[in-house]
Amino acid sequence: MARGAIRIGVIGCGFYAQNHLHAWQDLAGEGAVLAAVCDVDAGKAEAAGRAFGVPFYKDAAIMLASEHLHSVDIVTRHDTHRALCELAISRGIATVVQKPFAPTWEDCVAIVEAAEKAGVWLAVHENFRFQTPMRHVRRVIDSGAIGAPSWARIMFRTGFDVYRTQPYFYDEERLAIADVGIHLLDLARFFLGEVEHIACETQRRNPKVRAEDTATMLLRHHSGAVSVVDCTYEARRDPDPFPETLVEIEGDKGSIVVLPGSRLRVSSNGVTTEEDIGSPLRSWTTVRWHVAQEGAFLACRHFLDCLQRGVPAETSGHDNLKTYALVDAAYRAAAQHRAVVPAQWK
Ligand code: 89Y
């Protein structure tokens, strides 16, 4: 696809989709055209359509048939992802789909295979690796300042009431790993490479919640590096860093520590420096949510750029199967109380 205007239809106008809508609108100067929105809840579709000044639909098939879209951004619950992805792919429309990719590994593979067969561009909106602080960490690793990374801890520990904005969390069959652990597992791959095996223990510390609200995972990477990846919605911490991901990485020459408040401490060959790795608010981001909201914006910007250049996204469907395989493996490991090897596609 030649560089230029990309007409995007957003499917799903709920809580998190607001960030995507703002992101696409903000990217107008770079060639994004938010062309239409859709939600099965007609009220939500209309509210978004009016707020963003675009046509709104209740039925995705009608939106795709009526609008000339280059791309759809699917920001619905994961149980709808396969049908919506297949619909867009069948029309040859480049597809972005929110994480988690789909309810099962088989669904994810089916979507990737459908896209591959049809020659349609597919990406998963996995956004934590696009957050400004996480990009800083990657740059420090790439600079060689800490040498070869051999150990890491990647954590998301909060007591923030995530159930208020996402009440369906109470009834999910899979919660902490599928919702937020998935981002951290993706970061583990981003920082340390692919994973040989994974062990995991889960806990349900809040009795009102159906699934696990806490997970502690231990990964062995192909490079030999080891990482601890842990997440909980039941921490009582002060400060509560929500929604920041905290990271510690050690290499043979130094270490990287991301502290609450977007502070980065790097120790390199015995010299320690500390800097602010935060970023300014955008017009629509809020102090508490900024790091996550901006991550969504930066992910959308990356997808736009890839679509314009006709290249796969960093988090292509194919790539994201590797993150999804870790999620599945973590649940298997937790059930069996032993380390397991993640599945592979092809
Ligand atoms: O749903 C989650 C996500 O993806 O990032 C933060 C969150 O909203 C709550 O954990």
Tab-separated table of C-alpha atoms and ligand atoms in Angstrom:
chain	number	residue	atom	x	y	z
A	1	MET	CA	0.000	0.000	0.000
A	2	ALA	CA	1.449	3.401	-0.971
A	3	ARG	CA	2.193	5.904	1.751
A	4	GLY	CA	-0.823	8.126	2.162
A	5	ALA	CA	-4.220	8.379	3.744
A	6	ILE	CA	-5.429	5.254	5.523
A	7	ARG	CA	-9.176	5.102	6.173
A	8	ILE	CA	-9.876	3.306	9.446
A	9	GLY	CA	-13.088	1.973	10.909
A	10	VAL	CA	-13.125	1.293	14.635
A	11	ILE	CA	-15.241	-1.650	15.805
A	12	GLY	CA	-16.118	-1.393	19.490
A	13	CYS	CA	-16.706	1.963	21.203
A	14	GLY	CA	-16.425	0.970	24.870
A	15	PHE	CA	-14.103	1.997	27.697
A	16	TYR	CA	-10.708	1.233	26.175
A	17	ALA	CA	-11.772	2.028	22.595
A	18	GLN	CA	-11.931	5.722	23.548
A	19	ASN	CA	-8.126	5.709	23.572
A	20	HIS	CA	-8.019	4.214	20.081
A	21	LEU	CA	-10.547	6.747	18.783
A	22	HIS	CA	-8.507	9.639	20.169
A	23	ALA	CA	-5.307	8.076	18.849
A	24	TRP	CA	-6.597	7.770	15.283
A	25	GLN	CA	-7.984	11.293	15.438
A	26	ASP	CA	-4.616	12.579	16.710
A	27	LEU	CA	-2.857	10.790	13.859
A	28	ALA	CA	-4.800	12.719	11.192
A	29	GLY	CA	-1.705	14.817	10.463
A	30	GLU	CA	0.214	11.611	9.685
A	31	GLY	CA	-2.370	10.196	7.276
A	32	ALA	CA	-4.906	8.417	9.476
A	33	VAL	CA	-8.535	9.040	8.599
A	34	LEU	CA	-10.968	7.889	11.265
A	35	ALA	CA	-13.732	7.089	8.784
A	36	ALA	CA	-16.473	5.312	10.765
A	37	VAL	CA	-17.248	3.634	14.055
A	38	CYS	CA	-19.357	0.680	15.036
A	39	ASP	CA	-20.678	-0.935	18.220
A	40	VAL	CA	-23.393	-3.524	18.818
A	41	ASP	CA	-24.630	-1.114	21.486
A	42	ALA	CA	-26.298	1.537	19.293
A	43	GLY	CA	-25.982	4.157	22.043
A	44	LYS	CA	-22.227	3.722	22.288
A	45	ALA	CA	-21.851	3.784	18.496
A	46	GLU	CA	-23.852	6.986	18.239
A	47	ALA	CA	-21.999	8.674	21.101
A	48	ALA	CA	-18.641	7.888	19.493
A	49	GLY	CA	-19.851	8.839	16.018
A	50	ARG	CA	-21.084	12.208	17.263
A	51	ALA	CA	-18.010	12.862	19.444
A	52	PHE	CA	-15.600	12.127	16.601
A	53	GLY	CA	-17.758	13.464	13.759
A	54	VAL	CA	-17.973	10.226	11.739
A	55	PRO	CA	-20.732	7.864	10.538
A	56	PHE	CA	-21.720	5.237	13.092
A	57	TYR	CA	-23.015	1.712	12.699
A	58	LYS	CA	-24.450	-1.049	14.851
A	59	ASP	CA	-23.448	-3.812	12.453
A	60	ALA	CA	-19.807	-4.303	11.442
A	61	ALA	CA	-20.741	-6.068	8.175
A	62	ILE	CA	-22.822	-3.075	7.111
A	63	MET	CA	-20.027	-0.664	8.027
A	64	LEU	CA	-17.519	-2.653	5.973
A	65	ALA	CA	-19.915	-2.835	3.011
A	66	SER	CA	-20.784	0.873	3.169
A	67	GLU	CA	-17.448	2.553	3.871
A	68	HIS	CA	-14.302	2.326	1.776
A	69	LEU	CA	-11.958	1.269	4.546
A	70	HIS	CA	-8.293	0.320	4.247
A	71	SER	CA	-8.176	-0.927	7.809
A	72	VAL	CA	-10.323	-1.873	10.786
A	73	ASP	CA	-9.326	-1.570	14.403
A	74	ILE	CA	-11.218	-4.158	16.465
A	75	VAL	CA	-11.524	-3.060	20.096
A	76	THR	CA	-14.187	-5.455	21.328
A	77	ARG	CA	-14.132	-8.269	23.884
A	78	HIS	CA	-11.965	-11.214	22.823
A	79	ASP	CA	-14.854	-13.652	22.279
A	80	THR	CA	-15.909	-11.586	19.233
A	81	HIS	CA	-12.426	-11.271	17.719
A	82	ARG	CA	-12.376	-14.331	15.491
A	83	ALA	CA	-15.668	-13.595	13.734
A	84	LEU	CA	-14.815	-9.905	13.292
A	85	CYS	CA	-11.276	-10.602	12.071
A	86	GLU	CA	-12.562	-13.188	9.597
A	87	LEU	CA	-15.171	-10.726	8.363
A	88	ALA	CA	-12.576	-8.008	7.738
A	89	ILE	CA	-10.068	-10.444	6.247
A	90	SER	CA	-12.719	-11.859	3.883
A	91	ARG	CA	-13.127	-8.334	2.518
A	92	GLY	CA	-9.355	-7.881	2.162
A	93	ILE	CA	-9.247	-5.165	4.839
A	94	ALA	CA	-6.053	-4.755	6.909
A	95	THR	CA	-6.938	-5.747	10.435
A	96	VAL	CA	-5.780	-4.603	13.858
A	97	VAL	CA	-7.237	-6.503	16.797
A	98	GLN	CA	-6.915	-5.737	20.514
A	99	LYS	CA	-5.223	-8.156	22.883
A	100	PRO	CA	-5.928	-10.796	24.012
A	101	PHE	CA	-5.931	-12.001	20.410
A	102	ALA	CA	-8.829	-14.502	20.834
A	103	PRO	CA	-10.220	-16.922	23.451
A	104	THR	CA	-8.152	-19.955	22.367
A	105	TRP	CA	-4.869	-20.799	20.638
A	106	GLU	CA	-6.890	-22.502	17.865
A	107	ASP	CA	-8.852	-19.285	17.253
A	108	CYS	CA	-5.637	-17.237	17.076
A	109	VAL	CA	-4.033	-19.667	14.636
A	110	ALA	CA	-7.203	-19.719	12.508
A	111	ILE	CA	-7.129	-15.907	12.272
A	112	VAL	CA	-3.437	-15.831	11.347
A	113	GLU	CA	-3.939	-18.554	8.733
A	114	ALA	CA	-6.967	-16.797	7.246
A	115	ALA	CA	-4.959	-13.564	6.931
A	116	GLU	CA	-1.997	-15.351	5.443
A	117	LYS	CA	-4.136	-17.218	2.904
A	118	ALA	CA	-5.905	-14.025	1.870
A	119	GLY	CA	-2.669	-12.006	1.875
A	120	VAL	CA	-4.182	-9.532	4.339
A	121	TRP	CA	-2.084	-7.475	6.773
A	122	LEU	CA	-2.864	-8.395	10.384
A	123	ALA	CA	-1.608	-6.947	13.673
A	124	VAL	CA	-2.466	-7.387	17.323
A	125	HIS	CA	-2.833	-4.215	19.356
A	126	GLU	CA	-0.302	-5.297	21.991
A	127	ASN	CA	0.738	-1.892	23.277
A	128	PHE	CA	2.910	-2.128	26.428
A	129	ARG	CA	6.091	-2.549	24.364
A	130	PHE	CA	5.255	0.774	22.666
A	131	GLN	CA	5.024	2.715	25.956
A	132	THR	CA	7.639	5.468	26.160
A	133	PRO	CA	9.383	4.043	29.280
A	134	MET	CA	9.590	0.548	27.753
A	135	ARG	CA	11.141	1.944	24.548
A	136	HIS	CA	13.742	3.698	26.733
A	137	VAL	CA	14.595	0.377	28.360
A	138	ARG	CA	14.982	-1.296	24.972
A	139	ARG	CA	17.262	1.542	23.814
A	140	VAL	CA	19.475	1.168	26.890
A	141	ILE	CA	19.781	-2.589	26.239
A	142	ASP	CA	20.622	-1.880	22.574
A	143	SER	CA	23.270	0.665	23.596
A	144	GLY	CA	25.230	-2.129	25.280
A	145	ALA	CA	25.385	-0.142	28.550
A	146	ILE	CA	24.512	-3.153	30.696
A	147	GLY	CA	26.148	-5.806	28.512
A	148	ALA	CA	24.192	-8.937	27.673
A	149	PRO	CA	20.971	-9.053	29.723
A	150	SER	CA	20.868	-12.307	31.695
A	151	TRP	CA	18.207	-11.719	34.373
A	152	ALA	CA	15.043	-9.626	34.588
A	153	ARG	CA	11.976	-8.974	36.654
A	154	ILE	CA	8.948	-7.460	34.946
A	155	MET	CA	6.061	-6.593	37.216
A	156	PHE	CA	2.618	-5.023	37.293
A	157	ARG	CA	1.426	-4.933	40.893
A	158	THR	CA	-1.556	-2.824	41.820
A	159	GLY	CA	-4.643	-2.569	44.000
A	160	PHE	CA	-6.252	-0.028	41.636
A	161	ASP	CA	-9.926	-0.874	41.175
A	162	VAL	CA	-9.732	-2.265	37.647
A	163	TYR	CA	-13.183	-3.828	38.184
A	164	ARG	CA	-14.863	-0.417	38.180
A	165	THR	CA	-13.914	0.400	34.589
A	166	GLN	CA	-13.846	-3.227	33.397
A	167	PRO	CA	-16.615	-4.950	35.444
A	168	TYR	CA	-16.585	-8.079	33.232
A	169	PHE	CA	-13.262	-8.913	34.921
A	170	TYR	CA	-15.217	-10.465	37.800
A	171	ASP	CA	-16.514	-13.267	35.557
A	172	GLU	CA	-13.630	-13.935	33.184
A	173	GLU	CA	-12.413	-17.543	33.082
A	174	ARG	CA	-8.856	-16.252	32.765
A	175	LEU	CA	-7.988	-12.897	34.294
A	176	ALA	CA	-4.604	-11.602	35.466
A	177	ILE	CA	-2.422	-13.447	32.950
A	178	ALA	CA	-4.836	-13.046	30.025
A	179	ASP	CA	-5.479	-9.369	30.717
A	180	VAL	CA	-2.220	-7.870	31.899
A	181	GLY	CA	0.277	-10.726	32.276
A	182	ILE	CA	0.035	-11.023	28.491
A	183	HIS	CA	1.614	-7.548	28.153
A	184	LEU	CA	4.420	-8.469	30.533
A	185	LEU	CA	5.110	-11.749	28.739
A	186	ASP	CA	5.316	-9.769	25.512
A	187	LEU	CA	7.792	-7.410	27.210
A	188	ALA	CA	9.839	-10.392	28.399
A	189	ARG	CA	10.154	-11.446	24.750
A	190	PHE	CA	10.868	-7.852	23.699
A	191	PHE	CA	13.710	-7.460	26.210
A	192	LEU	CA	15.172	-10.978	26.446
A	193	GLY	CA	14.014	-12.897	23.378
A	194	GLU	CA	12.059	-16.103	22.932
A	195	VAL	CA	11.247	-18.489	25.736
A	196	GLU	CA	12.265	-22.121	26.180
A	197	HIS	CA	9.958	-22.952	29.093
A	198	ILE	CA	7.775	-21.279	31.668
A	199	ALA	CA	6.566	-22.106	35.183
A	200	CYS	CA	3.705	-20.324	36.908
A	201	GLU	CA	1.777	-20.182	40.164
A	202	THR	CA	-1.554	-18.371	40.272
A	203	GLN	CA	-3.633	-17.114	43.200
A	204	ARG	CA	-7.188	-15.890	43.647
A	205	ARG	CA	-6.745	-13.427	46.484
A	206	ASN	CA	-10.052	-11.617	45.970
A	207	PRO	CA	-12.894	-14.097	46.603
A	208	LYS	CA	-15.324	-12.015	44.510
A	209	VAL	CA	-13.312	-12.750	41.373
A	210	ARG	CA	-13.863	-15.972	39.431
A	211	ALA	CA	-10.347	-16.436	38.004
A	212	GLU	CA	-6.768	-15.750	39.101
A	213	ASP	CA	-6.014	-12.168	40.141
A	214	THR	CA	-2.331	-12.853	40.822
A	215	ALA	CA	0.314	-14.715	38.834
A	216	THR	CA	4.004	-15.323	39.424
A	217	MET	CA	5.827	-16.696	36.395
A	218	LEU	CA	9.379	-17.894	35.877
A	219	LEU	CA	10.791	-17.984	32.350
A	220	ARG	CA	13.928	-19.499	30.875
A	221	HIS	CA	14.826	-17.760	27.614
A	222	HIS	CA	16.678	-19.375	24.698
A	223	SER	CA	19.571	-16.970	25.342
A	224	GLY	CA	19.995	-18.539	28.796
A	225	ALA	CA	18.500	-15.475	30.489
A	226	VAL	CA	15.958	-16.001	33.262
A	227	SER	CA	13.059	-13.685	34.008
A	228	VAL	CA	10.448	-13.371	36.726
A	229	VAL	CA	7.182	-11.971	35.405
A	230	ASP	CA	4.547	-11.161	38.000
A	231	CYS	CA	1.217	-9.383	38.106
A	232	THR	CA	-1.586	-8.800	40.561
A	233	TYR	CA	-4.695	-6.689	41.063
A	234	GLU	CA	-4.525	-7.337	44.816
A	235	ALA	CA	-1.369	-5.512	45.928
A	236	ARG	CA	-1.652	-2.959	48.722
A	237	ARG	CA	1.304	-0.744	47.876
A	238	ASP	CA	2.276	2.841	48.495
A	239	PRO	CA	2.829	4.330	45.988
A	240	ASP	CA	0.515	2.202	43.864
A	241	PRO	CA	2.191	2.438	40.451
A	242	PHE	CA	-0.916	1.651	38.339
A	243	PRO	CA	-0.744	1.411	35.333
A	244	GLU	CA	3.038	1.470	35.235
A	245	THR	CA	5.111	-1.597	34.531
A	246	LEU	CA	8.219	-1.796	36.705
A	247	VAL	CA	11.300	-3.479	35.299
A	248	GLU	CA	14.681	-4.639	36.580
A	249	ILE	CA	17.236	-6.025	34.163
A	250	GLU	CA	20.763	-7.171	34.968
A	251	GLY	CA	23.589	-7.714	32.509
A	252	ASP	CA	27.298	-8.436	32.921
A	253	LYS	CA	28.166	-4.701	32.781
A	254	GLY	CA	25.302	-3.137	34.697
A	255	SER	CA	21.604	-2.927	35.372
A	256	ILE	CA	18.416	-1.092	34.446
A	257	VAL	CA	15.711	-0.320	36.986
A	258	VAL	CA	12.394	1.352	36.131
A	259	LEU	CA	10.979	2.887	39.311
A	260	PRO	CA	7.452	4.215	39.963
A	261	GLY	CA	6.892	7.658	38.446
A	262	SER	CA	8.709	6.775	35.195
A	263	ARG	CA	12.202	7.039	36.685
A	264	LEU	CA	14.965	5.117	34.976
A	265	ARG	CA	18.109	4.184	36.890
A	266	VAL	CA	20.931	2.757	34.820
A	267	SER	CA	24.133	1.431	36.249
A	268	SER	CA	26.829	0.911	33.629
A	269	ASN	CA	30.386	-0.148	34.395
A	270	GLY	CA	30.089	1.162	37.956
A	271	VAL	CA	28.546	4.535	37.034
A	272	THR	CA	24.909	5.186	37.956
A	273	THR	CA	22.601	7.692	36.281
A	274	GLU	CA	18.940	8.419	36.919
A	275	GLU	CA	16.513	10.174	34.600
A	276	ASP	CA	12.855	10.919	34.073
A	277	ILE	CA	11.523	8.793	31.227
A	278	GLY	CA	7.973	10.113	31.390
A	279	SER	CA	6.329	11.978	28.531
A	280	PRO	CA	4.015	15.003	28.396
A	281	LEU	CA	0.242	14.527	28.545
A	282	ARG	CA	-1.656	14.569	25.258
A	283	SER	CA	-4.855	16.641	25.102
A	284	TRP	CA	-6.981	13.556	25.902
A	285	THR	CA	-4.715	11.623	28.279
A	286	THR	CA	-5.092	11.856	32.037
A	287	VAL	CA	-2.421	11.900	34.732
A	288	ARG	CA	-3.204	8.455	36.121
A	289	TRP	CA	-3.724	6.642	32.827
A	290	HIS	CA	-1.266	8.555	30.637
A	291	VAL	CA	1.439	5.918	30.264
A	292	ALA	CA	-1.116	3.323	29.097
A	293	GLN	CA	-3.112	5.738	26.952
A	294	GLU	CA	0.009	7.010	25.250
A	295	GLY	CA	1.073	3.405	24.671
A	296	ALA	CA	-2.162	2.863	22.738
A	297	PHE	CA	-1.463	6.000	20.687
A	298	LEU	CA	2.111	4.927	19.939
A	299	ALA	CA	0.929	1.454	18.920
A	300	CYS	CA	-1.610	3.004	16.522
A	301	ARG	CA	1.114	5.271	15.117
A	302	HIS	CA	3.293	2.218	14.506
A	303	PHE	CA	0.447	0.383	12.744
A	304	LEU	CA	-0.269	3.422	10.573
A	305	ASP	CA	3.379	3.719	9.589
A	306	CYS	CA	3.582	-0.011	8.752
A	307	LEU	CA	0.390	0.134	6.697
A	308	GLN	CA	1.691	3.132	4.784
A	309	ARG	CA	5.019	1.413	4.139
A	310	GLY	CA	3.419	-1.961	3.398
A	311	VAL	CA	5.484	-3.824	5.987
A	312	PRO	CA	4.408	-6.159	8.812
A	313	ALA	CA	3.868	-4.688	12.262
A	314	GLU	CA	6.240	-5.544	15.089
A	315	THR	CA	3.226	-7.171	16.751
A	316	SER	CA	1.928	-8.916	13.620
A	317	GLY	CA	-0.551	-11.750	14.077
A	318	HIS	CA	2.299	-14.189	13.517
A	319	ASP	CA	4.513	-12.492	16.110
A	320	ASN	CA	1.732	-12.264	18.645
A	321	LEU	CA	1.127	-16.009	18.503
A	322	LYS	CA	4.444	-16.299	20.376
A	323	THR	CA	3.129	-14.078	23.172
A	324	TYR	CA	-0.216	-15.875	23.188
A	325	ALA	CA	1.602	-19.223	23.407
A	326	LEU	CA	3.265	-17.987	26.605
A	327	VAL	CA	-0.112	-17.070	28.086
A	328	ASP	CA	-1.489	-20.513	27.301
A	329	ALA	CA	1.668	-22.163	28.594
A	330	ALA	CA	1.466	-20.161	31.837
A	331	TYR	CA	-2.053	-21.464	32.473
A	332	ARG	CA	-0.954	-25.021	31.723
A	333	ALA	CA	2.072	-24.628	33.978
A	334	ALA	CA	-0.120	-23.293	36.794
A	335	ALA	CA	-2.557	-26.190	36.462
A	336	GLN	CA	0.237	-28.778	36.428
A	337	HIS	CA	2.592	-27.028	38.896
A	338	ARG	CA	5.538	-27.609	36.581
A	339	ALA	CA	7.402	-25.809	33.823
A	340	VAL	CA	6.023	-26.279	30.312
A	341	VAL	CA	7.217	-25.554	26.780
A	342	PRO	CA	5.145	-22.964	24.843
A	343	ALA	CA	3.385	-24.148	21.673
A	344	GLN	CA	4.766	-23.096	18.320
A	345	TRP	CA	3.040	-22.303	15.070
A	346	LYS	CA	4.878	-23.666	12.002
B	1	89Y	O1	-6.883	-4.198	30.695
B	1	89Y	C1	-5.621	-3.839	31.174
B	1	89Y	C2	-4.623	-3.467	30.192
B	1	89Y	O2	-4.515	-3.969	29.117
B	1	89Y	O3	-3.841	-2.495	30.684
B	1	89Y	C3	-4.263	-2.058	31.955
B	1	89Y	C4	-5.657	-2.658	32.119
B	1	89Y	O4	-6.627	-1.720	31.702
B	1	89Y	C5	-5.976	-3.100	33.519
B	1	89Y	O5	-5.049	-4.027	33.915
